Amino acid sequence: MNRKTQTIVQFFLGLGVLLLINIVANSRMGGRPLYGALDLTEEKRYTLTEGTKTLLEAQEDVIFVRVLLEGEFPAGFKRLQSATREMLEDFHSESPYIEYEFYNPNEGTVDEINTRREQYKEEGIVPVNLRVKGVEGTSTTSIFPYAIFYKGERSVYVNILENEIPGVPSDVVLNNAVALLEYKFANAIQKLNRSYREIIAFSTGQGELPPIQTADLEKELRTYYDVGRLSMDSVAVIPQDISALIIAKPTRPFSDNNKFKIDQYIMNGGKVMWLLDRVAVDLDSLQGRPEYYPKPYDLNIDDLLFRYGLRFNDDLVQDLRSTRIPLATGMLGNAPQFDLFRYPYHVLALPQSNHPIVRSLEAVNLFYPSSIDLSPRTKTPIDKTILLMSSDAARYQKLPVGLDFDFLRYDLDPNKFQQDSLVMGVLLEGTFSSMYENRLSPENLAVLEDIGVEYQSQSVPNAMIVVSDGDVVANPVRPDGSVVPLGYNVFEKYQFSNKDFLFNALEYLLDDGGIIQARGKEVRLRMLNNERAEAEATFWRVINIATPVALLLLFGLVYFLLRRKKYGLVNKRE
């Protein structure tokens, strides 16, 4: 074979290898790609969780994703754009039914842009103006940080940025947004795939919060669920088609029959969120009184909660990490003058866990919470995960205690706040034991027999959430009857994470595919040392320019010496 023929053969062999690699890279077997990728990052940021993979592998219909992040953005949001594209590519690699495009909503004529924005506004999609400080100064841009998921006639929109924080978005906020992309996208796909809407019910009959005070959370939930009210006295048993029951700040005792209904609902797999006030006190009850002695609520459910593994302490938690309230400090003419004072009974519970429910959340604003004791032993093993707790500068006051505002006129003494880790919110998971085991009354047994339901002494694997503050779910209401967003503190004029916490908690309770684990994914932010980068800039520029040239020269020298050695030997033989 002469040299020319050998060259042609080598060319076609190389072409065939490239063609084979291309075919394999784009082939799938059983819905799975024949290629893979190696994730070398410490936190496995490019590896999808098992729940997400299972969801995508089972996908049988096309889901089209339109991301409204096309265009030029500052560096921080360019990273968010790139991360969104990479995440959708990972989704597509797991399922060819995931299709996507990036779309710029700011393109077109002024009329087209305005019309488009009005359409988006009707769907709850509004642009945000963001100022980002970079190396060259501060820039301002208006973007739509949303992805819209379509399946047939149905659609779900996802807020990619999520946390709308006043002022300049920090790198941490953007990093959290990147970390939550997988969960948000998988959650949207899961909701589109469901052929039914799960039901969430707020209990009534025990003096719970009225609808106007839970309106904001209900509005948020109705995007994905059917939400209603359930009168405990109107049903023989709590229907099992209710996926979750929210008990929001009851103020009257539960009857034994209603306790039995809740117990059997839990035993049959029903999810319960207990949002309870232990002490009957609020800010209005202190107005116009020199001193007020609050009493604990008698809800008649202590034995039920004890059976499930916890009890409420008869106390009030105080924390130096708290919000402020206004108090009159004087008069200006005929008008009173108000100043804001830090009020330790309005606690800021900053989540300190990496659990998916609270990961990346800001503080949750609680009002007159009590501490929760997790020491009660249960008949069956129960995992107890603390979700909300006090700071290391807290304390508790045992009842009875007199409450007034006089102490706020003096600086709070840190030496009196030496307690830490007081529990105010907990997740219970496991197989629960019925409180009525070996003590089932003939009346309760007759009710079950009448409707053909069998008594359960032990639950299927289940979960519930308990928070020692009923007002955590209560949105403020203006004098004109309009609703203030849940978590917004009207005195501090700041939006806390109450709604995000409750929504995440319900998502966790109702998640049966494991995709909530993606919410606990960590994407670490490795910050650039600007001072060191500036000091070593010249050195690294020289390295980046000189190294490729040096390597090229070295390669040329080695190549020359090898050729000289090879052909020198040939000439000598000849």
XYZ file of C-alpha atoms in Angstrom:
574
model
C 0.000 0.000 0.000
C 1.537 3.285 -1.083
C 1.550 6.451 1.049
C -1.321 8.114 -0.863
C -3.625 5.115 -0.448
C -2.686 4.846 3.245
C -3.583 8.502 3.789
C -6.989 8.071 2.136
C -7.743 4.980 4.251
C -6.737 6.801 7.447
C -8.982 9.745 6.503
C -12.038 7.566 5.981
C -11.321 5.560 9.144
C -11.162 8.773 11.143
C -14.371 9.996 9.506
C -16.062 6.702 10.353
C -14.975 6.941 14.002
C -16.352 10.503 14.262
C -19.619 9.374 12.644
C -19.906 6.441 15.069
C -19.292 8.741 18.057
C -21.964 11.125 16.778
C -24.491 8.298 16.341
C -23.840 6.936 19.838
C -24.024 10.428 21.351
C -27.497 10.936 19.919
C -28.877 7.422 20.380
C -31.148 6.169 23.112
C -32.109 2.699 24.250
C -35.241 2.184 26.282
C -35.637 5.931 26.519
C -32.150 6.335 28.046
C -29.131 7.905 26.315
C -26.167 5.683 25.445
C -23.734 8.297 26.682
C -22.989 9.666 30.113
C -21.210 12.467 31.903
C -18.828 12.571 34.826
C -19.739 15.100 37.535
C -16.504 16.110 39.292
C -18.007 18.885 41.419
C -17.838 18.359 45.182
C -21.562 18.989 45.705
C -22.642 17.051 42.546
C -24.371 20.098 41.125
C -24.689 18.566 37.648
C -26.205 15.280 38.840
C -29.994 15.048 38.926
C -31.559 13.506 42.029
C -33.141 10.070 41.797
C -36.663 11.458 42.205
C -36.190 13.779 39.238
C -34.685 11.016 37.109
C -37.603 8.702 37.883
C -40.056 11.455 36.962
C -38.354 12.141 33.635
C -37.897 8.477 32.727
C -41.655 7.969 33.097
C -42.469 10.964 30.892
C -44.617 9.940 27.913
C -45.960 13.261 26.632
C -44.207 16.331 25.314
C -43.707 19.189 27.756
C -42.587 22.433 26.172
C -40.729 25.001 28.259
C -40.484 28.659 27.286
C -37.867 30.526 29.312
C -38.234 34.311 29.312
C -34.527 34.906 29.842
C -33.210 35.543 26.352
C -31.103 38.661 25.916
C -28.105 40.395 27.441
C -27.905 40.568 31.228
C -25.354 41.547 33.867
C -22.849 38.879 34.825
C -24.820 37.514 37.798
C -28.000 36.958 35.797
C -26.032 35.677 32.846
C -24.993 32.885 35.187
C -28.646 32.269 36.076
C -29.500 32.163 32.368
C -26.681 29.687 31.667
C -27.625 27.533 34.655
C -31.248 27.413 33.455
C -30.142 26.318 29.997
C -27.845 23.647 31.431
C -30.613 22.327 33.684
C -33.042 22.009 30.780
C -30.349 20.258 28.742
C -29.939 17.771 31.608
C -33.711 17.248 31.665
C -33.751 16.707 27.896
C -30.884 14.218 28.139
C -33.035 12.152 30.526
C -36.220 12.509 28.471
C -36.532 13.586 24.816
C -40.078 14.702 25.636
C -38.721 17.806 27.383
C -38.395 20.546 24.768
C -37.495 24.152 25.404
C -36.706 27.535 23.946
C -35.389 30.834 25.286
C -37.532 33.828 24.443
C -36.935 37.556 24.776
C -40.175 39.283 25.886
C -38.591 42.711 25.353
C -38.234 42.314 21.564
C -40.618 43.941 19.100
C -42.376 47.267 18.836
C -43.500 49.241 21.851
C -47.120 48.193 21.292
C -46.153 44.523 20.983
C -44.093 44.663 24.178
C -46.883 46.406 26.123
C -49.498 43.942 24.878
C -47.259 41.041 25.815
C -46.661 42.464 29.289
C -50.378 42.865 29.886
C -50.948 39.233 28.925
C -48.190 38.124 31.276
C -49.556 40.316 34.055
C -52.926 38.564 33.864
C -51.082 35.274 34.474
C -49.162 36.704 37.421
C -45.925 37.184 35.484
C -44.488 40.643 36.072
C -41.013 42.000 35.256
C -38.580 42.968 37.973
C -36.112 45.831 37.815
C -32.797 44.721 39.209
C -29.671 46.691 39.978
C -26.475 44.678 39.977
C -23.100 45.984 41.111
C -20.263 44.722 38.964
C -16.622 45.568 38.352
C -17.538 48.389 35.991
C -20.214 49.885 38.232
C -23.930 49.475 38.811
C -26.289 48.449 36.015
C -30.084 48.337 35.887
C -32.135 45.936 33.807
C -35.749 44.811 33.549
C -36.176 41.049 33.204
C -38.819 38.339 33.390
C -37.232 35.609 35.550
C -39.849 33.010 34.589
C -40.140 29.699 32.787
C -43.544 28.627 31.458
C -44.210 24.874 31.201
C -46.833 23.762 28.665
C -48.551 20.402 28.284
C -51.422 20.481 25.843
C -53.825 23.203 26.941
C -52.435 23.373 30.461
C -49.544 25.493 31.670
C -47.598 26.197 34.854
C -45.277 29.149 35.301
C -42.190 29.038 37.495
C -40.535 32.039 39.097
C -36.858 31.258 38.646
C -35.585 34.038 40.879
C -38.176 33.329 43.614
C -36.996 35.642 46.396
C -37.795 39.249 45.562
C -35.586 41.124 47.986
C -35.610 44.927 48.004
C -32.444 46.551 46.715
C -29.601 44.937 44.865
C -29.876 41.161 44.604
C -26.871 39.575 46.294
C -24.761 36.768 44.874
C -26.215 34.521 47.571
C -29.776 35.112 46.307
C -28.750 34.248 42.750
C -26.875 31.200 43.970
C -29.965 29.990 45.845
C -32.000 30.487 42.675
C -29.572 28.269 40.761
C -29.689 25.625 43.496
C -33.510 25.475 43.330
C -33.820 25.137 39.550
C -34.039 21.343 39.505
C -36.732 21.229 42.183
C -38.851 23.965 40.613
C -38.720 22.446 37.139
C -39.388 18.887 38.343
C -42.238 20.156 40.507
C -43.829 21.953 37.538
C -43.595 18.796 35.390
C -45.089 16.663 38.166
C -48.059 19.006 38.517
C -48.702 19.017 34.764
C -48.606 15.215 34.682
C -51.253 14.808 37.373
C -54.673 14.030 35.972
C -56.300 15.328 39.148
C -55.858 18.146 41.644
C -55.177 17.182 45.217
C -57.449 18.608 47.919
C -56.229 20.669 50.869
C -58.758 21.472 53.589
C -58.719 23.962 56.456
C -60.530 22.578 59.491
C -63.391 24.532 61.088
C -65.491 24.114 64.214
C -62.871 24.830 66.894
C -62.547 28.590 66.470
C -59.892 28.432 63.748
C -58.776 31.445 61.719
C -61.487 32.816 59.390
C -60.992 32.660 55.585
C -59.997 36.348 55.335
C -56.920 35.645 57.482
C -55.780 32.654 55.437
C -56.739 34.176 52.087
C -53.207 34.801 50.810
C -51.980 31.250 51.413
C -55.201 29.842 49.948
C -54.711 31.962 46.831
C -51.192 30.597 46.418
C -52.329 27.012 46.958
C -55.202 27.259 44.472
C -52.654 27.563 41.670
C -51.950 23.848 42.097
C -54.556 22.418 44.494
C -58.253 22.475 45.281
C -58.656 24.296 48.596
C -61.698 24.322 50.862
C -63.040 24.208 54.417
C -63.998 21.112 56.372
C -66.395 21.324 59.310
C -65.256 18.588 61.672
C -68.748 18.153 63.112
C -70.350 17.627 59.703
C -68.574 14.370 58.778
C -68.441 10.933 60.386
C -64.818 10.525 59.271
C -62.412 12.846 57.477
C -62.558 11.833 53.790
C -59.385 10.217 52.553
C -59.580 12.150 49.285
C -58.462 15.159 51.348
C -54.709 15.012 50.875
C -53.815 17.405 53.686
C -55.639 18.957 56.629
C -54.511 22.335 57.988
C -55.525 23.086 61.570
C -54.937 26.838 61.791
C -55.007 28.406 65.263
C -57.957 26.701 66.967
C -59.167 28.521 70.088
C -61.841 26.101 71.381
C -61.487 22.504 72.609
C -61.667 19.581 70.209
C -64.404 17.135 71.067
C -63.452 13.518 71.650
C -65.244 12.555 68.440
C -63.255 15.071 66.390
C -60.006 13.919 67.969
C -60.885 10.373 66.960
C -61.578 11.518 63.388
C -58.170 13.199 63.178
C -56.450 10.166 64.678
C -57.982 7.768 62.155
C -57.337 10.202 59.310
C -53.639 10.088 60.229
C -53.688 6.305 60.665
C -54.977 5.972 57.099
C -52.233 8.164 55.638
C -53.761 11.640 55.909
C -51.313 14.522 56.305
C -51.891 17.092 59.037
C -50.307 20.490 59.580
C -50.825 21.657 63.169
C -50.481 25.452 63.518
C -51.312 25.972 67.178
C -51.169 28.760 69.746
C -50.456 27.425 73.204
C -51.072 30.755 74.962
C -54.100 33.004 74.430
C -52.378 36.323 73.737
C -51.949 38.753 70.875
C -50.863 42.370 70.497
C -54.430 43.709 70.687
C -55.072 41.975 74.032
C -52.349 44.114 75.625
C -53.595 47.460 74.322
C -55.021 49.766 76.997
C -54.055 47.470 79.891
C -51.321 48.136 82.440
C -50.666 44.396 82.663
C -52.137 41.259 81.148
C -51.893 37.666 82.401
C -52.477 35.282 79.467
C -53.765 31.768 79.982
C -53.032 28.624 77.970
C -55.646 27.469 75.501
C -57.513 24.334 76.526
C -57.659 22.577 73.154
C -58.044 19.053 74.538
C -55.395 17.644 72.170
C -52.377 17.390 74.473
C -52.819 13.626 74.800
C -53.080 13.242 71.029
C -49.865 15.176 70.356
C -48.099 13.379 73.199
C -48.968 10.065 71.557
C -47.334 11.316 68.353
C -44.133 12.327 70.152
C -44.266 15.912 71.458
C -45.914 18.290 73.874
C -46.310 22.056 74.148
C -44.768 23.797 77.129
C -46.799 26.359 79.062
C -44.440 29.197 78.249
C -43.692 32.052 75.898
C -40.458 32.266 73.920
C -38.543 35.545 73.857
C -35.669 36.159 71.454
C -33.345 39.096 70.844
C -33.660 38.207 67.167
C -37.140 39.649 66.780
C -39.176 42.309 64.994
C -40.306 45.700 66.263
C -43.653 47.204 67.237
C -44.697 50.888 67.464
C -45.279 52.539 70.828
C -46.373 56.105 71.555
C -43.464 58.119 72.957
C -44.988 61.581 73.104
C -47.282 64.123 71.523
C -46.679 66.594 68.739
C -49.575 68.996 69.026
C -52.643 66.777 69.232
C -51.034 63.853 67.389
C -49.212 61.027 69.201
C -45.660 60.272 68.103
C -44.601 56.636 67.640
C -41.222 54.924 67.696
C -40.385 51.318 66.879
C -39.109 49.104 69.705
C -37.687 45.618 69.421
C -40.307 43.230 70.784
C -38.826 39.866 71.844
C -42.206 38.062 71.758
C -42.341 38.549 67.954
C -39.632 36.036 67.179
C -37.669 35.678 63.964
C -37.144 31.936 63.590
C -34.279 31.554 61.152
C -34.191 28.014 59.740
C -30.917 26.337 60.736
C -31.435 23.020 58.973
C -30.531 21.742 55.520
C -33.885 20.003 55.269
C -35.618 20.639 51.914
C -38.553 22.404 53.612
C -36.454 25.224 55.042
C -33.311 25.238 52.940
C -32.533 28.685 51.486
C -35.405 30.321 53.393
C -35.103 33.620 55.190
C -36.507 34.167 58.675
C -40.073 33.135 59.548
C -41.936 35.693 61.679
C -43.666 34.096 64.700
C -45.911 35.846 67.224
C -45.951 34.761 70.872
C -44.699 31.233 70.152
C -44.224 28.597 72.838
C -41.461 26.018 73.044
C -42.026 22.401 71.996
C -40.766 19.458 74.038
C -39.639 16.537 71.859
C -38.785 14.190 74.734
C -42.025 12.112 74.842
C -41.300 8.544 73.791
C -43.488 6.861 71.218
C -44.549 3.255 70.833
C -43.185 3.173 67.301
C -40.010 4.924 66.042
C -40.663 8.519 64.950
C -38.074 10.747 63.287
C -38.223 14.296 64.637
C -36.663 16.983 62.433
C -36.444 20.500 63.874
C -37.498 23.080 61.295
C -37.798 26.287 63.316
C -35.877 27.188 66.444
C -34.726 30.202 68.418
C -31.342 31.881 68.207
C -28.666 31.476 70.869
C -29.923 34.670 72.541
C -33.365 33.560 73.692
C -35.259 32.567 76.806
C -38.676 31.294 77.842
C -41.128 32.592 80.423
C -43.228 30.042 82.280
C -46.889 30.841 82.852
C -48.304 32.628 84.709
C -46.502 35.772 83.623
C -47.653 39.374 83.427
C -47.204 41.109 80.090
C -46.865 44.848 79.502
C -44.929 47.286 77.321
C -43.008 49.137 80.019
C -39.874 46.998 79.689
C -39.462 48.127 76.070
C -38.567 51.629 77.192
C -35.215 50.256 78.392
C -32.504 48.421 76.482
C -32.954 44.658 76.539
C -30.328 42.981 78.705
C -28.469 40.289 76.698
C -27.453 38.591 79.937
C -31.084 37.594 80.456
C -31.235 35.858 77.063
C -28.964 32.853 77.507
C -31.156 30.007 76.190
C -30.673 28.596 72.726
C -32.272 26.093 70.343
C -35.805 26.422 71.667
C -37.934 24.386 69.260
C -40.923 26.095 67.631
C -41.496 24.003 64.506
C -40.937 20.292 63.899
C -41.501 17.600 61.274
C -42.595 14.167 62.539
C -42.110 11.167 60.236
C -42.675 7.483 60.757
C -45.362 4.973 61.646
C -47.687 6.585 64.187
C -49.558 4.668 66.843
C -53.240 5.423 67.433
C -54.142 7.070 70.726
C -57.273 4.897 70.829
C -55.477 1.568 70.764
C -57.010 -0.642 73.505
C -59.397 2.159 74.473
C -61.767 2.317 71.506
C -65.197 3.374 72.765
C -68.363 1.562 71.610
C -69.612 4.873 70.182
C -66.549 5.351 67.964
C -66.606 1.715 66.897
C -70.288 1.996 65.963
C -69.600 5.030 63.774
C -66.918 3.164 61.861
C -69.125 0.099 61.432
C -72.015 2.210 60.106
C -69.892 3.550 57.256
C -67.989 0.320 56.671
C -64.571 1.596 57.746
C -62.120 -0.546 59.677
C -60.344 0.834 62.740
C -56.585 1.289 62.302
C -54.341 0.999 65.362
C -51.192 1.952 63.476
C -50.590 4.240 60.550
C -48.955 3.621 57.234
C -45.623 5.515 56.927
C -46.758 9.092 57.355
C -45.670 12.625 58.261
C -47.058 15.684 60.010
C -45.791 19.171 60.819
C -46.321 21.053 64.084
C -45.663 24.783 64.643
C -46.196 26.462 68.009
C -47.763 29.589 66.516
C -51.138 29.768 64.802
C -50.463 33.260 63.450
C -47.669 31.953 61.238
C -50.423 31.358 58.644
C -52.406 34.558 59.294
C -52.049 37.321 56.706
C -52.639 40.900 57.886
C -55.901 42.561 56.859
C -56.207 46.283 56.190
C -59.069 48.329 57.696
C -60.754 48.388 54.280
C -60.825 44.571 54.219
C -58.030 44.103 51.673
C -55.497 41.364 52.263
C -51.809 42.007 52.983
C -49.405 39.296 51.711
C -48.694 36.543 54.215
C -45.391 37.130 55.966
C -45.357 40.876 55.366
C -44.657 42.724 58.615
C -46.548 46.024 58.424
C -44.357 47.603 61.115
C -41.000 46.560 59.651
C -42.299 46.907 56.080
C -40.515 43.692 55.166
C -41.578 40.411 53.615
C -40.605 37.384 55.701
C -40.699 33.737 54.572
C -43.903 32.567 56.278
C -45.679 31.766 53.032
C -42.658 30.025 51.500
C -42.228 27.932 54.648
C -45.858 26.785 54.714
C -45.984 26.139 50.986
C -42.766 24.115 51.100
C -44.079 22.186 54.098
C -47.236 21.191 52.245
C -45.245 20.301 49.136
C -43.080 18.024 51.260
C -46.052 16.329 52.918
C -47.750 15.699 49.583
C -44.660 14.718 47.607
C -44.886 11.036 46.710
C -42.223 10.992 44.011
C -39.207 12.169 45.969
C -38.610 15.303 43.908
C -38.628 17.433 47.070
C -35.113 16.097 47.706
C -33.926 18.297 44.860
C -34.815 21.273 47.024
C -32.067 20.295 49.430
C -29.467 20.414 46.699
C -26.481 22.598 47.470
C -24.663 24.726 44.930
C -21.746 26.299 46.712
C -20.781 29.842 45.883
C -17.029 30.149 45.496
C -16.395 33.856 45.690
C -13.534 35.526 43.839
C -11.038 37.379 46.038
C -11.144 40.721 44.226
C -8.144 42.183 46.051
C -5.950 39.186 45.274
C -7.221 39.036 41.685
C -6.286 42.679 41.138
C -2.852 42.267 42.781
C -1.985 39.148 40.727
C -3.624 40.243 37.476
C -0.336 40.925 35.619
C 1.196 37.601 36.667
C -1.771 35.566 35.434
C -2.001 37.526 32.174
C 1.624 36.652 31.428
C 1.006 33.002 32.326
C -2.090 32.821 30.107
C -0.293 34.380 27.143
C 3.137 32.821 27.518
C 2.144 29.248 28.410
C 0.352 28.406 25.112
C 3.228 29.919 23.102
C 5.813 27.987 25.126
C 3.894 24.732 24.704
C 3.624 25.324 20.948
C 7.378 25.977 20.690
C 8.125 22.896 22.764
C 5.875 20.753 20.577
C 7.583 22.133 17.453
C 11.038 21.437 18.862
C 10.188 17.865 19.860
C 8.521 17.244 16.486
C 11.568 18.611 14.662
C 13.995 16.474 16.683
C 11.939 13.311 16.152
C 11.732 13.895 12.385
C 15.447 14.643 12.240
C 16.254 11.459 14.143
C 13.891 9.334 12.007
C 14.942 10.581 8.588
C 18.592 10.850 9.627
C 18.609 7.111 10.292
C 16.949 6.424 6.924
C 19.551 8.454 5.036
C 22.399 6.638 6.787
C 20.982 3.245 5.795
C 20.665 4.324 2.228
